[in-house]
PDB file of C-alpha atoms in Angstrom:
ATOM      1  CA  MET A   1     -23.838 -36.031-112.755  1.00 37.00           C
ATOM      2  CA  SER A   2     -26.575 -33.717-112.350  1.00 40.00           C
ATOM      3  CA  ASP A   3     -27.874 -35.442-109.373  1.00 44.00           C
ATOM      4  CA  ASN A   4     -24.597 -35.623-107.955  1.00 41.00           C
ATOM      5  CA  ASN A   5     -24.011 -31.887-108.330  1.00 40.00           C
ATOM      6  CA  SER A   6     -27.301 -31.104-106.883  1.00 39.00           C
ATOM      7  CA  ILE A   7     -26.667 -33.246-103.876  1.00 38.00           C
ATOM      8  CA  ASN A   8     -23.170 -31.944-103.487  1.00 41.00           C
ATOM      9  CA  ASN A   9     -24.111 -28.217-103.762  1.00 42.00           C
ATOM     10  CA  ASN A  10     -27.303 -28.436-101.837  1.00 41.00           C
ATOM     11  CA  PRO A  11     -27.564 -25.577 -99.450  1.00 40.00           C
ATOM     12  CA  VAL A  12     -29.033 -27.741 -96.896  1.00 38.00           C
ATOM     13  CA  ASN A  13     -25.932 -29.891 -96.869  1.00 41.00           C
ATOM     14  CA  ASN A  14     -24.964 -30.949 -93.500  1.00 41.00           C
ATOM     15  CA  ASN A  15     -21.436 -29.896 -94.135  1.00 40.00           C
ATOM     16  CA  MET A  16     -22.510 -26.258 -94.872  1.00 38.00           C
ATOM     17  CA  GLY A  17     -25.877 -25.510 -93.183  1.00 39.00           C
ATOM     18  CA  ASN A  18     -26.306 -27.069 -89.683  1.00 41.00           C
ATOM     19  CA  ASP A  19     -22.734 -28.376 -89.437  1.00 41.00           C
ATOM     20  CA  ASN A  20     -21.907 -28.311 -85.799  1.00 39.00           C
ATOM     21  CA  ASN A  21     -18.590 -27.061 -86.627  1.00 38.00           C
ATOM     22  CA  MET A  22     -19.929 -23.679 -87.907  1.00 35.00           C
ATOM     23  CA  GLY A  23     -23.509 -23.085 -86.738  1.00 39.00           C
ATOM     24  CA  ASN A  24     -24.230 -24.332 -83.226  1.00 39.00           C
ATOM     25  CA  ASN A  25     -20.798 -25.760 -82.829  1.00 40.00           C
ATOM     26  CA  GLY A  26     -20.081 -25.728 -79.209  1.00 38.00           C
ATOM     27  CA  ASN A  27     -16.684 -24.463 -79.915  1.00 40.00           C
ATOM     28  CA  MET A  28     -18.081 -21.211 -81.615  1.00 37.00           C
ATOM     29  CA  GLY A  29     -21.608 -20.617 -80.314  1.00 39.00           C
ATOM     30  CA  ASN A  30     -22.334 -21.695 -76.813  1.00 40.00           C
ATOM     31  CA  ASN A  31     -19.036 -23.029 -76.269  1.00 41.00           C
ATOM     32  CA  GLY A  32     -18.199 -22.756 -72.567  1.00 39.00           C
ATOM     33  CA  ASN A  33     -14.771 -21.463 -73.476  1.00 41.00           C
ATOM     34  CA  MET A  34     -16.251 -18.334 -75.143  1.00 38.00           C
ATOM     35  CA  GLY A  35     -19.769 -17.826 -73.967  1.00 41.00           C
ATOM     36  CA  ASN A  36     -20.407 -18.640 -70.370  1.00 41.00           C
ATOM     37  CA  ASN A  37     -17.096 -19.949 -69.730  1.00 42.00           C
ATOM     38  CA  GLY A  38     -16.266 -19.495 -66.032  1.00 39.00           C
ATOM     39  CA  ASN A  39     -12.836 -18.235 -66.936  1.00 41.00           C
ATOM     40  CA  MET A  40     -14.233 -15.275 -68.812  1.00 38.00           C
ATOM     41  CA  GLY A  41     -17.790 -14.588 -67.519  1.00 41.00           C
ATOM     42  CA  ASN A  42     -18.464 -15.286 -63.847  1.00 43.00           C
ATOM     43  CA  ASN A  43     -15.010 -16.546 -63.293  1.00 43.00           C
ATOM     44  CA  GLY A  44     -14.313 -16.112 -59.545  1.00 40.00           C
ATOM     45  CA  ASN A  45     -10.840 -15.028 -60.471  1.00 42.00           C
ATOM     46  CA  TYR A  46     -12.140 -11.930 -62.393  1.00 42.00           C
ATOM     47  CA  GLY A  47     -15.742 -11.171 -61.660  1.00 42.00           C
ATOM     48  CA  ASN A  48     -16.723 -11.906 -58.000  1.00 45.00           C
ATOM     49  CA  ASN A  49     -13.217 -13.086 -57.016  1.00 44.00           C
ATOM     50  CA  GLY A  50     -12.693 -12.259 -53.346  1.00 42.00           C
ATOM     51  CA  ASN A  51      -9.085 -11.306 -54.241  1.00 45.00           C
ATOM     52  CA  MET A  52     -10.392  -8.602 -56.701  1.00 44.00           C
ATOM     53  CA  GLY A  53     -13.871  -7.564 -55.585  1.00 45.00           C
ATOM     54  CA  ASN A  54     -14.103  -7.815 -51.782  1.00 48.00           C
ATOM     55  CA  GLY A  55     -10.576  -7.516 -50.977  1.00 50.00           C
ATOM     56  CA  ASN A  56     -10.893  -3.841 -49.884  1.00 56.00           C
ATOM     57  CA  ASN A  57     -14.496  -3.889 -48.715  1.00 60.00           C
ATOM     58  CA  PRO A  58     -15.459  -0.519 -47.267  1.00 57.00           C
ATOM     59  CA  VAL A  59     -17.894  -2.330 -44.942  1.00 54.00           C
ATOM     60  CA  LYS A  60     -15.173  -4.122 -43.183  1.00 58.00           C
ATOM     61  CA  LYS A  61     -13.187  -0.880 -42.933  1.00 59.00           C
ATOM     62  CA  ALA A  62     -16.171   0.860 -41.410  1.00 60.00           C
ATOM     63  CA  GLY A  63     -16.570  -1.930 -38.802  1.00 62.00           C
ATOM     64  CA  LEU A  64     -12.932  -1.744 -37.880  1.00 67.00           C
ATOM     65  CA  SER A  65     -13.249   2.079 -37.591  1.00 85.00           C
ATOM     66  CA  LYS A  66     -16.280   1.763 -35.370  1.00 84.00           C
ATOM     67  CA  ASN A  67     -14.581  -0.770 -32.966  1.00 87.00           C
ATOM     68  CA  THR A  68     -11.544   1.559 -32.714  1.00 88.00           C
ATOM     69  CA  LEU A  69     -13.852   4.462 -31.957  1.00 87.00           C
ATOM     70  CA  ILE A  70     -15.624   2.573 -29.226  1.00 90.00           C
ATOM     71  CA  ILE A  71     -12.380   1.497 -27.612  1.00 91.00           C
ATOM     72  CA  GLY A  72     -11.070   5.019 -27.757  1.00 89.00           C
ATOM     73  CA  ILE A  73     -14.299   6.283 -26.029  1.00 91.00           C
ATOM     74  CA  VAL A  74     -13.941   3.691 -23.340  1.00 90.00           C
ATOM     75  CA  ALA A  75     -10.368   4.439 -22.776  1.00 91.00           C
ATOM     76  CA  VAL A  76     -11.090   8.272 -22.393  1.00 92.00           C
ATOM     77  CA  VAL A  77     -14.023   7.477 -19.984  1.00 92.00           C
ATOM     78  CA  LEU A  78     -11.665   5.296 -17.877  1.00 91.00           C
ATOM     79  CA  ILE A  79      -8.951   7.994 -17.734  1.00 94.00           C
ATOM     80  CA  LEU A  80     -11.342  10.738 -16.845  1.00 94.00           C
ATOM     81  CA  TRP A  81     -12.924   8.631 -14.060  1.00 91.00           C
ATOM     82  CA  GLY A  82      -9.405   7.699 -12.729  1.00 90.00           C
ATOM     83  CA  ILE A  83      -8.460  11.337 -12.607  1.00 94.00           C
ATOM     84  CA  SER A  84     -11.739  12.340 -10.788  1.00 92.00           C
ATOM     85  CA  ALA A  85     -11.395   9.483  -8.336  1.00 92.00           C
ATOM     86  CA  TYR A  86      -7.840  10.331  -7.503  1.00 94.00           C
ATOM     87  CA  ASN A  87      -8.455  13.876  -7.021  1.00 94.00           C
ATOM     88  CA  GLY A  88     -11.437  13.062  -4.734  1.00 94.00           C
ATOM     89  CA  MET A  89      -9.415  10.871  -2.561  1.00 94.00           C
ATOM     90  CA  VAL A  90      -6.684  13.404  -2.486  1.00 94.00           C
ATOM     91  CA  LYS A  91      -9.320  16.140  -1.277  1.00 95.00           C
ATOM     92  CA  VAL A  92     -10.738  13.959   1.590  1.00 95.00           C
ATOM     93  CA  GLU A  93      -7.132  13.034   2.627  1.00 94.00           C
ATOM     94  CA  GLU A  94      -6.193  16.716   2.836  1.00 94.00           C
ATOM     95  CA  GLN A  95      -9.182  17.340   4.863  1.00 95.00           C
ATOM     96  CA  ALA A  96      -8.288  14.665   7.403  1.00 94.00           C
ATOM     97  CA  THR A  97      -4.662  15.840   7.686  1.00 93.00           C
ATOM     98  CA  THR A  98      -5.962  19.366   8.251  1.00 94.00           C
ATOM     99  CA  GLU A  99      -8.197  18.203  11.175  1.00 95.00           C
ATOM    100  CA  TRP A 100      -5.331  16.249  12.463  1.00 95.00           C
ATOM    101  CA  ALA A 101      -3.240  19.351  12.476  1.00 94.00           C
ATOM    102  CA  LYS A 102      -5.913  21.126  14.515  1.00 95.00           C
ATOM    103  CA  VAL A 103      -5.809  18.225  17.174  1.00 95.00           C
ATOM    104  CA  GLN A 104      -2.128  18.611  17.522  1.00 93.00           C
ATOM    105  CA  SER A 105      -2.515  22.414  17.871  1.00 94.00           C
ATOM    106  CA  ALA A 106      -4.920  21.944  20.628  1.00 95.00           C
ATOM    107  CA  TYR A 107      -2.736  19.419  22.544  1.00 96.00           C
ATOM    108  CA  GLN A 108       0.172  21.760  22.001  1.00 95.00           C
ATOM    109  CA  ARG A 109      -1.710  24.641  23.615  1.00 95.00           C
ATOM    110  CA  ARG A 110      -2.372  22.551  26.660  1.00 95.00           C
ATOM    111  CA  ALA A 111       1.249  21.594  26.838  1.00 95.00           C
ATOM    112  CA  ASP A 112       2.154  25.137  26.730  1.00 95.00           C
ATOM    113  CA  LEU A 113      -0.037  25.944  29.621  1.00 94.00           C
ATOM    114  CA  ILE A 114       1.339  23.334  31.895  1.00 94.00           C
ATOM    115  CA  PRO A 115       4.702  25.075  32.911  1.00 94.00           C
ATOM    116  CA  ASN A 116       2.850  28.184  34.135  1.00 93.00           C
ATOM    117  CA  LEU A 117       0.359  26.079  35.967  1.00 93.00           C
ATOM    118  CA  VAL A 118       3.151  24.124  37.737  1.00 93.00           C
ATOM    119  CA  ASN A 119       4.893  27.274  38.673  1.00 93.00           C
ATOM    120  CA  VAL A 120       1.867  28.682  40.271  1.00 92.00           C
ATOM    121  CA  VAL A 121       1.111  25.539  42.264  1.00 92.00           C
ATOM    122  CA  LYS A 122       4.735  25.357  43.466  1.00 89.00           C
ATOM    123  CA  GLY A 123       4.294  28.780  45.180  1.00 89.00           C
ATOM    124  CA  TYR A 124       1.665  27.226  47.446  1.00 88.00           C
ATOM    125  CA  ALA A 125       2.203  23.582  47.543  1.00 86.00           C
ATOM    126  CA  SER A 126       5.930  23.123  47.005  1.00 81.00           C
ATOM    127  CA  HIS A 127       6.008  19.902  49.024  1.00 83.00           C
ATOM    128  CA  GLU A 128       3.606  18.270  46.524  1.00 88.00           C
ATOM    129  CA  LYS A 129       6.733  17.212  44.801  1.00 88.00           C
ATOM    130  CA  GLU A 130       5.550  13.796  43.432  1.00 90.00           C
ATOM    131  CA  THR A 131       2.425  15.304  41.897  1.00 91.00           C
ATOM    132  CA  LEU A 132       4.245  18.152  40.209  1.00 92.00           C
ATOM    133  CA  GLU A 133       6.981  15.893  38.935  1.00 92.00           C
ATOM    134  CA  GLY A 134       4.334  13.539  37.599  1.00 93.00           C
ATOM    135  CA  VAL A 135       2.838  16.387  35.477  1.00 94.00           C
ATOM    136  CA  ILE A 136       6.300  17.520  34.209  1.00 94.00           C
ATOM    137  CA  ASN A 137       7.247  14.030  33.169  1.00 95.00           C
ATOM    138  CA  ALA A 138       3.955  13.302  31.494  1.00 95.00           C
ATOM    139  CA  ARG A 139       4.120  16.536  29.666  1.00 95.00           C
ATOM    140  CA  ALA A 140       7.680  15.717  28.380  1.00 95.00           C
ATOM    141  CA  LYS A 141       6.594  12.178  27.148  1.00 94.00           C
ATOM    142  CA  ALA A 142       3.316  13.488  25.448  1.00 94.00           C
ATOM    143  CA  THR A 143       5.302  16.227  23.512  1.00 92.00           C
ATOM    144  CA  GLN A 144       7.837  13.663  22.338  1.00 93.00           C
ATOM    145  CA  VAL A 145       5.268  11.466  20.781  1.00 91.00           C
ATOM    146  CA  THR A 146       4.642  12.748  17.309  1.00 86.00           C
ATOM    147  CA  VAL A 147       2.565  11.135  14.563  1.00 88.00           C
ATOM    148  CA  ASP A 148       2.866  11.630  10.700  1.00 86.00           C
ATOM    149  CA  PRO A 149      -0.664  12.343   9.427  1.00 83.00           C
ATOM    150  CA  LYS A 150       0.336  10.249   6.361  1.00 80.00           C
ATOM    151  CA  ASN A 151       0.974   7.272   8.623  1.00 83.00           C
ATOM    152  CA  LEU A 152      -2.037   7.226  10.957  1.00 84.00           C
ATOM    153  CA  THR A 153      -1.692   3.588  11.846  1.00 88.00           C
ATOM    154  CA  PRO A 154      -3.589   2.126  14.791  1.00 89.00           C
ATOM    155  CA  GLU A 155      -0.284   1.504  16.536  1.00 91.00           C
ATOM    156  CA  LYS A 156       0.803   5.127  16.194  1.00 91.00           C
ATOM    157  CA  MET A 157      -2.516   6.566  17.315  1.00 91.00           C
ATOM    158  CA  LYS A 158      -2.567   4.309  20.248  1.00 92.00           C
ATOM    159  CA  GLU A 159       0.895   5.475  21.344  1.00 93.00           C
ATOM    160  CA  PHE A 160      -0.211   9.124  20.964  1.00 94.00           C
ATOM    161  CA  GLN A 161      -3.339   8.742  22.710  1.00 93.00           C
ATOM    162  CA  ASP A 162      -1.847   6.823  25.594  1.00 94.00           C
ATOM    163  CA  ALA A 163       0.750   9.590  26.076  1.00 94.00           C
ATOM    164  CA  GLN A 164      -1.927  12.242  26.048  1.00 94.00           C
ATOM    165  CA  GLY A 165      -4.018  10.253  28.419  1.00 93.00           C
ATOM    166  CA  GLU A 166      -1.306   9.933  30.985  1.00 94.00           C
ATOM    167  CA  LEU A 167      -0.859  13.640  30.858  1.00 94.00           C
ATOM    168  CA  SER A 168      -4.581  14.173  31.380  1.00 93.00           C
ATOM    169  CA  GLN A 169      -4.576  12.023  34.427  1.00 93.00           C
ATOM    170  CA  ALA A 170      -1.546  13.872  35.855  1.00 94.00           C
ATOM    171  CA  LEU A 171      -3.291  17.163  35.397  1.00 93.00           C
ATOM    172  CA  GLY A 172      -6.372  15.765  37.035  1.00 92.00           C
ATOM    173  CA  ARG A 173      -4.387  14.911  40.162  1.00 92.00           C
ATOM    174  CA  LEU A 174      -2.761  18.327  40.158  1.00 91.00           C
ATOM    175  CA  MET A 175      -6.049  20.049  40.049  1.00 90.00           C
ATOM    176  CA  VAL A 176      -7.220  18.124  43.085  1.00 90.00           C
ATOM    177  CA  ILE A 177      -4.531  19.742  45.141  1.00 89.00           C
ATOM    178  CA  GLN A 178      -6.330  23.061  45.068  1.00 88.00           C
ATOM    179  CA  GLU A 179      -8.950  21.718  47.445  1.00 87.00           C
ATOM    180  CA  GLN A 180      -6.257  21.260  50.064  1.00 89.00           C
ATOM    181  CA  TYR A 181      -4.926  24.722  49.694  1.00 91.00           C
ATOM    182  CA  PRO A 182      -7.365  27.486  49.816  1.00 90.00           C
ATOM    183  CA  GLU A 183      -4.981  30.209  49.120  1.00 91.00           C
ATOM    184  CA  LEU A 184      -3.951  28.432  45.733  1.00 91.00           C
ATOM    185  CA  LYS A 185      -7.577  28.024  44.847  1.00 89.00           C
ATOM    186  CA  ALA A 186      -8.006  31.755  45.459  1.00 90.00           C
ATOM    187  CA  ASN A 187      -5.045  32.811  43.547  1.00 92.00           C
ATOM    188  CA  LYS A 188      -5.983  34.865  40.409  1.00 93.00           C
ATOM    189  CA  ASN A 189      -3.277  33.492  38.219  1.00 92.00           C
ATOM    190  CA  PHE A 190      -4.276  29.985  39.074  1.00 92.00           C
ATOM    191  CA  LYS A 191      -7.854  30.722  38.288  1.00 93.00           C
ATOM    192  CA  ASP A 192      -6.958  32.168  34.876  1.00 94.00           C
ATOM    193  CA  LEU A 193      -4.787  29.225  34.095  1.00 93.00           C
ATOM    194  CA  GLN A 194      -7.596  26.866  35.070  1.00 92.00           C
ATOM    195  CA  VAL A 195     -10.036  28.569  32.733  1.00 94.00           C
ATOM    196  CA  GLN A 196      -7.460  28.460  29.947  1.00 95.00           C
ATOM    197  CA  LEU A 197      -7.030  24.802  30.711  1.00 93.00           C
ATOM    198  CA  GLU A 198     -10.712  24.047  30.538  1.00 93.00           C
ATOM    199  CA  SER A 199     -11.105  25.907  27.388  1.00 94.00           C
ATOM    200  CA  THR A 200      -8.264  24.022  25.783  1.00 95.00           C
ATOM    201  CA  GLU A 201      -9.752  20.642  26.896  1.00 94.00           C
ATOM    202  CA  ASN A 202     -12.889  21.614  25.010  1.00 95.00           C
ATOM    203  CA  ARG A 203     -10.892  22.544  21.948  1.00 95.00           C
ATOM    204  CA  ILE A 204      -9.253  19.185  22.134  1.00 95.00           C
ATOM    205  CA  ASN A 205     -12.515  17.371  22.291  1.00 94.00           C
ATOM    206  CA  GLU A 206     -13.901  19.336  19.385  1.00 95.00           C
ATOM    207  CA  ALA A 207     -10.725  18.781  17.295  1.00 96.00           C
ATOM    208  CA  ARG A 208     -10.852  15.042  17.949  1.00 95.00           C
ATOM    209  CA  ASN A 209     -14.402  14.797  16.911  1.00 95.00           C
ATOM    210  CA  SER A 210     -13.857  16.792  13.741  1.00 96.00           C
ATOM    211  CA  PHE A 211     -10.966  14.667  12.955  1.00 96.00           C
ATOM    212  CA  ASN A 212     -12.936  11.394  13.440  1.00 95.00           C
ATOM    213  CA  ASP A 213     -15.556  12.655  11.068  1.00 96.00           C
ATOM    214  CA  ALA A 214     -12.992  13.673   8.458  1.00 96.00           C
ATOM    215  CA  VAL A 215     -11.246  10.128   8.816  1.00 95.00           C
ATOM    216  CA  GLN A 216     -14.704   8.369   8.548  1.00 95.00           C
ATOM    217  CA  THR A 217     -15.352  10.264   5.180  1.00 96.00           C
ATOM    218  CA  TYR A 218     -11.743   9.449   3.913  1.00 95.00           C
ATOM    219  CA  ASN A 219     -12.002   5.752   4.848  1.00 95.00           C
ATOM    220  CA  THR A 220     -15.320   5.473   3.171  1.00 94.00           C
ATOM    221  CA  LYS A 221     -14.021   7.113   0.120  1.00 94.00           C
ATOM    222  CA  VAL A 222     -10.892   4.871  -0.406  1.00 93.00           C
ATOM    223  CA  ARG A 223     -12.608   1.658   0.633  1.00 92.00           C
ATOM    224  CA  LYS A 224     -15.654   1.853  -1.602  1.00 91.00           C
ATOM    225  CA  PHE A 225     -15.445  -0.001  -4.948  1.00 91.00           C
ATOM    226  CA  PRO A 226     -14.177   0.951  -7.460  1.00 89.00           C
ATOM    227  CA  ASN A 227     -12.105   3.625  -5.740  1.00 90.00           C
ATOM    228  CA  SER A 228     -10.370   0.993  -3.698  1.00 89.00           C
ATOM    229  CA  LEU A 229      -8.613  -0.208  -6.948  1.00 89.00           C
ATOM    230  CA  LEU A 230      -6.819   3.173  -7.297  1.00 88.00           C
ATOM    231  CA  ALA A 231      -6.414   3.588  -3.495  1.00 89.00           C
ATOM    232  CA  GLY A 232      -4.312   0.330  -3.448  1.00 88.00           C
ATOM    233  CA  ILE A 233      -2.284   1.513  -6.438  1.00 90.00           C
ATOM    234  CA  PHE A 234      -1.513   5.034  -5.217  1.00 89.00           C
ATOM    235  CA  GLY A 235      -1.234   4.218  -1.464  1.00 88.00           C
ATOM    236  CA  PHE A 236      -4.313   5.722   0.016  1.00 91.00           C
ATOM    237  CA  ASP A 237      -4.260   3.590   3.170  1.00 91.00           C
ATOM    238  CA  LYS A 238      -6.922   3.495   5.792  1.00 90.00           C
ATOM    239  CA  MET A 239      -6.485   5.962   8.628  1.00 91.00           C
ATOM    240  CA  SER A 240      -7.199   5.284  12.334  1.00 91.00           C
ATOM    241  CA  LYS A 241      -9.417   7.403  14.389  1.00 90.00           C
ATOM    242  CA  PHE A 242      -9.393   8.372  18.071  1.00 90.00           C
ATOM    243  CA  GLU A 243     -10.928   5.862  20.428  1.00 82.00           C
ATOM    244  CA  ALA A 244     -12.960   6.874  23.516  1.00 69.00           C
ATOM    245  CA  ASP A 245     -10.864   6.887  26.727  1.00 61.00           C
ATOM    246  CA  ALA A 246     -11.263   4.206  29.027  1.00 51.00           C
ATOM    247  CA  ALA A 247     -12.257   6.544  31.837  1.00 45.00           C
ATOM    248  CA  ALA A 248     -14.996   7.777  29.575  1.00 41.00           C
ATOM    249  CA  GLN A 249     -16.470   4.322  29.255  1.00 38.00           C
ATOM    250  CA  LYS A 250     -16.692   3.988  32.923  1.00 42.00           C
ATOM    251  CA  ALA A 251     -19.775   5.404  34.652  1.00 38.00           C
ATOM    252  CA  PRO A 252     -18.885   7.955  37.398  1.00 37.00           C
ATOM    253  CA  GLU A 253     -19.477   6.922  40.957  1.00 41.00           C
ATOM    254  CA  VAL A 254     -21.548   9.155  43.081  1.00 32.00           C
ATOM    255  CA  GLN A 255     -20.849   9.158  46.922  1.00 34.00           C
ATOM    256  CA  PHE A 256     -22.944  10.635  49.535  1.00 27.00           C
TER     257      PHE A 256
END
């Protein structure tokens, strides 16, 4: 009995001392369900779970804000460039149209001198009917040909230039008449008109040259990349310049 009680009540009894169910029992001590259990400790659903930890990551927000800022800056730069390029093309276009107005003004001044010149010539060479009518008809044709500065196409420019060229030739034939009529050549009114006509021809040449320079600047502006992109969108078309007269291309003949 004594042995039995000693054995049964021994504190080192496996059922009381190192019993796995009480001491190091996996269910109580290091049990994965309580200690390092993934469901409680490092469980992705609670600790480093992407749905709980990094869902609203401020780093991602900062990256998104930075990209938005860059896009906004680029958009502002493009808008400012577009405004500057557009205004620049408008400026050179206005300069070209202003020079064109000077050309038209100079040609109109010449046309205004012709009636008085014809009347003076009639007084001394009334029988030069063909020459006088040629000048009158050429003047009428030249004044009827008008060109919109916003539509300076090669065809329109050629039509205008041809009409003015015919008038220049008719005036040239008229001026030759004075050599046959000494009294006409000596007439004061004729001399005054001749001086005014020569001055007007010089104005025409200067106006044409200034216009060609302005058109050259405009065409260069609208055709250069990237301005050409906006030019096509907003209708900044290429302008045509005055071409040299065929008579000017021919060397003068000298006779002895």
